[in-house]
Each structure stands twice: as structure tokens, then as C-alpha cells.
Amino acid sequence: MKKYIIILAAFALTAFAKNVKAQQTDPAAFTGATAKLKHYNALYIINSGDDKKIKGTLRNINNALEDPRLKGKLHVELIAFSDGVAVYMKSSAYEQSLKDLQAKGVVLAQCDNTIKERKIDKADLFSFISYVPSGNGEIIIRQYEGWATVHP
């Protein structure tokens, strides 16, 4: 019986050593994931009014759209709710960045619940954005539709 346990332990150790060795590849050889599908969907979520967070989110969307693996295959929606409404305020500095993203096909959506709860006049928001009933509802629906959700 001891003999079988020793043989089994030696076999397990050998298998483990091979797995470790397989993971020790040349880092320069790694190129990342391959975009094998014809189409990808990504929902970017912004619920912060922090300028650094908003700029980072807009930059991340641009980076994804320019990724050569995803070029021409990526459909993006930016959903803003809660403090994220700041991105769509006419008083913000994001108008041109948003228009540039929209020109690349990005859907710009604002949670209507946030507008109602905060008593924000839609005239204070950019006229080129769209509205959804609920930001959280949009996230839930998109998630179940298979969209990647990105919350930078």
C-alpha cells in the first residue's frame, strides 16, 4: 500500500512540475488575447464626478476603440448615473471628447432616474446624449446580453 502511495505522490509531483514549467514562458512572446469573434460589445460605467476618473474613462474607451485587435469590431456604450452625470453637463469640459467618441459610434447614455432625483433640467445637459430609464437597469440588461462591463 505504501508503495502505491509513494508512486502516486511521485506522479502528482511530476505533473505539478510540468504545469509550473509550462507557465514559465518568455514574457516577450506573450501577445495577449486574440479577438476571434466578429463583434464585441462593451458597456463603460461612470458614476463618479471626479475629473480624473471621467478623463480616465473617456481615455480607456478611446484606447479600446483603437486596439488593433478590436478595430472595427467593437460597439461601446457609456452609461452615466449618480455623480457621473457630471460628464454630460454643459458646464463640463468634456463636450468635444464626447462628440469625438460619438463620431466613432459610441452611444452616450444618461440615467433618467438621476435626472429626476436630482431635479436636473435636461437643458443643462448636452443635447446629443440619450437617456435610459435606469443606469442600473441598463447595466443588468447589458450584462445578461453578454456585454463586457467596464468600470474604470
mmCIF file of C-alpha atoms in Angstrom:
data_model
loop_
_atom_site.group_PDB
_atom_site.id
_atom_site.type_symbol
_atom_site.label_atom_id
_atom_site.label_comp_id
_atom_site.label_asym_id
_atom_site.label_seq_id
_atom_site.Cartn_x
_atom_site.Cartn_y
_atom_site.Cartn_z
ATOM 1 C CA MET A 1 0.000 0.000 0.000
ATOM 2 C CA LYS A 2 2.845 2.357 0.915
ATOM 3 C CA LYS A 3 4.430 1.611 -2.435
ATOM 4 C CA TYR A 4 1.300 2.771 -4.286
ATOM 5 C CA ILE A 5 1.099 5.971 -2.236
ATOM 6 C CA ILE A 6 4.740 6.775 -2.988
ATOM 7 C CA ILE A 7 4.214 6.130 -6.719
ATOM 8 C CA LEU A 8 1.041 8.253 -6.700
ATOM 9 C CA ALA A 9 2.828 11.092 -4.873
ATOM 10 C CA ALA A 10 5.754 10.955 -7.323
ATOM 11 C CA PHE A 11 3.329 11.061 -10.259
ATOM 12 C CA ALA A 12 1.464 14.061 -8.776
ATOM 13 C CA LEU A 13 4.733 15.885 -8.131
ATOM 14 C CA THR A 14 5.883 15.273 -11.711
ATOM 15 C CA ALA A 15 2.564 16.563 -13.110
ATOM 16 C CA PHE A 16 2.805 19.655 -10.889
ATOM 17 C CA ALA A 17 6.373 20.339 -12.008
ATOM 18 C CA LYS A 18 5.314 20.166 -15.669
ATOM 19 C CA ASN A 19 2.498 22.687 -15.049
ATOM 20 C CA VAL A 20 4.872 25.100 -13.356
ATOM 21 C CA LYS A 21 7.365 24.740 -16.191
ATOM 22 C CA ALA A 22 4.612 25.356 -18.780
ATOM 23 C CA GLN A 23 3.752 28.667 -17.112
ATOM 24 C CA GLN A 24 7.354 29.894 -17.221
ATOM 25 C CA THR A 25 7.353 31.105 -20.822
ATOM 26 C CA ASP A 26 9.223 34.022 -22.338
ATOM 27 C CA PRO A 27 7.268 37.202 -21.397
ATOM 28 C CA ALA A 28 8.324 38.786 -24.702
ATOM 29 C CA ALA A 29 6.477 36.022 -26.557
ATOM 30 C CA PHE A 30 3.130 36.863 -24.908
ATOM 31 C CA THR A 31 0.915 38.961 -27.202
ATOM 32 C CA GLY A 32 -2.351 38.943 -25.273
ATOM 33 C CA ALA A 33 -5.744 37.625 -26.223
ATOM 34 C CA THR A 34 -6.775 37.142 -29.825
ATOM 35 C CA ALA A 35 -10.049 38.727 -30.981
ATOM 36 C CA LYS A 36 -11.639 35.716 -32.662
ATOM 37 C CA LEU A 37 -15.218 36.990 -32.736
ATOM 38 C CA LYS A 38 -16.628 39.233 -35.448
ATOM 39 C CA HIS A 39 -18.210 41.621 -32.949
ATOM 40 C CA TYR A 40 -17.718 42.723 -29.327
ATOM 41 C CA ASN A 41 -19.890 44.850 -27.017
ATOM 42 C CA ALA A 42 -18.636 46.862 -24.059
ATOM 43 C CA LEU A 43 -20.558 48.954 -21.549
ATOM 44 C CA TYR A 44 -18.440 51.573 -19.778
ATOM 45 C CA ILE A 45 -19.839 52.739 -16.460
ATOM 46 C CA ILE A 46 -19.267 56.160 -14.923
ATOM 47 C CA ASN A 47 -20.876 57.057 -11.605
ATOM 48 C CA SER A 48 -18.240 59.499 -10.378
ATOM 49 C CA GLY A 49 -17.988 63.214 -10.984
ATOM 50 C CA ASP A 50 -14.248 63.186 -10.341
ATOM 51 C CA ASP A 51 -12.452 64.841 -13.273
ATOM 52 C CA LYS A 52 -9.571 62.352 -13.179
ATOM 53 C CA LYS A 53 -11.999 59.404 -13.205
ATOM 54 C CA ILE A 54 -14.045 60.851 -16.088
ATOM 55 C CA LYS A 55 -10.974 61.643 -18.192
ATOM 56 C CA GLY A 56 -9.596 58.175 -17.496
ATOM 57 C CA THR A 57 -12.850 56.532 -18.558
ATOM 58 C CA LEU A 58 -13.008 58.527 -21.806
ATOM 59 C CA ARG A 59 -9.348 57.686 -22.494
ATOM 60 C CA ASN A 60 -9.997 53.991 -21.798
ATOM 61 C CA ILE A 61 -12.859 53.969 -24.304
ATOM 62 C CA ASN A 62 -10.619 55.546 -26.939
ATOM 63 C CA ASN A 63 -7.873 53.033 -26.182
ATOM 64 C CA ALA A 64 -10.270 50.111 -26.637
ATOM 65 C CA LEU A 65 -11.603 51.544 -29.904
ATOM 66 C CA GLU A 66 -8.036 51.940 -31.194
ATOM 67 C CA ASP A 67 -6.854 48.482 -30.100
ATOM 68 C CA PRO A 68 -5.853 46.826 -33.406
ATOM 69 C CA ARG A 69 -7.428 43.552 -32.284
ATOM 70 C CA LEU A 70 -10.811 45.227 -31.775
ATOM 71 C CA LYS A 71 -10.669 47.863 -34.526
ATOM 72 C CA GLY A 72 -13.969 47.805 -36.411
ATOM 73 C CA LYS A 73 -15.357 45.033 -34.167
ATOM 74 C CA LEU A 74 -16.251 46.955 -31.017
ATOM 75 C CA HIS A 75 -19.576 48.567 -30.099
ATOM 76 C CA VAL A 76 -19.383 50.767 -26.987
ATOM 77 C CA GLU A 77 -21.944 52.408 -24.745
ATOM 78 C CA LEU A 78 -21.083 54.837 -21.952
ATOM 79 C CA ILE A 79 -23.686 54.860 -19.196
ATOM 80 C CA ALA A 80 -23.606 57.694 -16.655
ATOM 81 C CA PHE A 81 -25.594 57.756 -13.444
ATOM 82 C CA SER A 82 -25.356 59.224 -9.958
ATOM 83 C CA ASP A 83 -22.399 61.666 -9.798
ATOM 84 C CA GLY A 84 -21.368 60.505 -13.277
ATOM 85 C CA VAL A 85 -23.961 62.913 -14.695
ATOM 86 C CA ALA A 86 -21.141 65.476 -14.494
ATOM 87 C CA VAL A 87 -19.684 64.086 -17.737
ATOM 88 C CA TYR A 88 -22.780 65.217 -19.678
ATOM 89 C CA MET A 89 -23.266 68.655 -18.080
ATOM 90 C CA LYS A 90 -22.939 71.578 -20.491
ATOM 91 C CA SER A 91 -20.793 73.263 -17.851
ATOM 92 C CA SER A 92 -18.212 70.460 -18.133
ATOM 93 C CA ALA A 93 -15.087 70.380 -20.274
ATOM 94 C CA TYR A 94 -15.934 67.076 -21.980
ATOM 95 C CA GLU A 95 -18.105 68.180 -24.912
ATOM 96 C CA GLN A 96 -15.509 67.715 -27.647
ATOM 97 C CA SER A 97 -14.237 64.420 -26.233
ATOM 98 C CA LEU A 98 -17.800 63.100 -26.114
ATOM 99 C CA LYS A 99 -18.560 64.269 -29.651
ATOM 100 C CA ASP A 100 -15.366 62.582 -30.858
ATOM 101 C CA LEU A 101 -16.415 59.320 -29.189
ATOM 102 C CA GLN A 102 -19.913 59.593 -30.595
ATOM 103 C CA ALA A 103 -18.451 60.098 -34.073
ATOM 104 C CA LYS A 104 -16.695 56.739 -33.558
ATOM 105 C CA GLY A 105 -20.062 55.105 -32.819
ATOM 106 C CA VAL A 106 -20.101 55.273 -29.019
ATOM 107 C CA VAL A 107 -23.601 55.517 -27.551
ATOM 108 C CA LEU A 108 -23.752 58.137 -24.789
ATOM 109 C CA ALA A 109 -26.485 57.291 -22.283
ATOM 110 C CA GLN A 110 -27.670 59.027 -19.122
ATOM 111 C CA CYS A 111 -29.786 57.521 -16.344
ATOM 112 C CA ASP A 112 -33.170 59.276 -16.233
ATOM 113 C CA ASN A 113 -33.600 58.367 -12.538
ATOM 114 C CA THR A 114 -30.585 60.519 -11.684
ATOM 115 C CA ILE A 115 -32.056 63.466 -13.605
ATOM 116 C CA LYS A 116 -35.403 63.161 -11.802
ATOM 117 C CA GLU A 117 -33.967 62.537 -8.322
ATOM 118 C CA ARG A 118 -31.545 65.462 -8.559
ATOM 119 C CA LYS A 119 -34.067 67.716 -10.307
ATOM 120 C CA ILE A 120 -31.641 68.411 -13.153
ATOM 121 C CA ASP A 121 -33.040 70.241 -16.139
ATOM 122 C CA LYS A 122 -32.234 68.304 -19.328
ATOM 123 C CA ALA A 123 -31.464 71.688 -20.917
ATOM 124 C CA ASP A 124 -28.347 71.711 -18.693
ATOM 125 C CA LEU A 125 -27.088 68.524 -20.374
ATOM 126 C CA PHE A 126 -25.628 68.111 -23.845
ATOM 127 C CA SER A 127 -28.385 67.748 -26.422
ATOM 128 C CA PHE A 128 -26.623 64.902 -28.229
ATOM 129 C CA ILE A 129 -26.910 62.318 -25.420
ATOM 130 C CA SER A 130 -29.532 59.588 -24.996
ATOM 131 C CA TYR A 131 -31.484 58.577 -21.909
ATOM 132 C CA VAL A 132 -32.305 55.237 -20.323
ATOM 133 C CA PRO A 133 -34.861 54.758 -17.525
ATOM 134 C CA SER A 134 -32.258 53.461 -15.057
ATOM 135 C CA GLY A 135 -28.479 53.184 -15.129
ATOM 136 C CA ASN A 136 -28.533 50.052 -13.016
ATOM 137 C CA GLY A 137 -31.214 48.561 -15.232
ATOM 138 C CA GLU A 138 -29.019 49.257 -18.277
ATOM 139 C CA ILE A 139 -26.074 47.502 -16.632
ATOM 140 C CA ILE A 140 -28.187 44.477 -15.701
ATOM 141 C CA ILE A 141 -29.728 44.133 -19.163
ATOM 142 C CA ARG A 142 -26.418 44.575 -20.986
ATOM 143 C CA GLN A 143 -24.710 42.081 -18.668
ATOM 144 C CA TYR A 144 -27.333 39.446 -19.437
ATOM 145 C CA GLU A 145 -26.996 40.223 -23.154
ATOM 146 C CA GLY A 146 -23.336 39.236 -22.834
ATOM 147 C CA TRP A 147 -21.756 42.703 -22.866
ATOM 148 C CA ALA A 148 -18.439 43.248 -21.141
ATOM 149 C CA THR A 149 -18.914 45.777 -18.349
ATOM 150 C CA VAL A 150 -16.016 48.095 -17.640
ATOM 151 C CA HIS A 151 -15.950 50.304 -14.571
ATOM 152 C CA PRO A 152 -12.574 52.069 -14.630
#
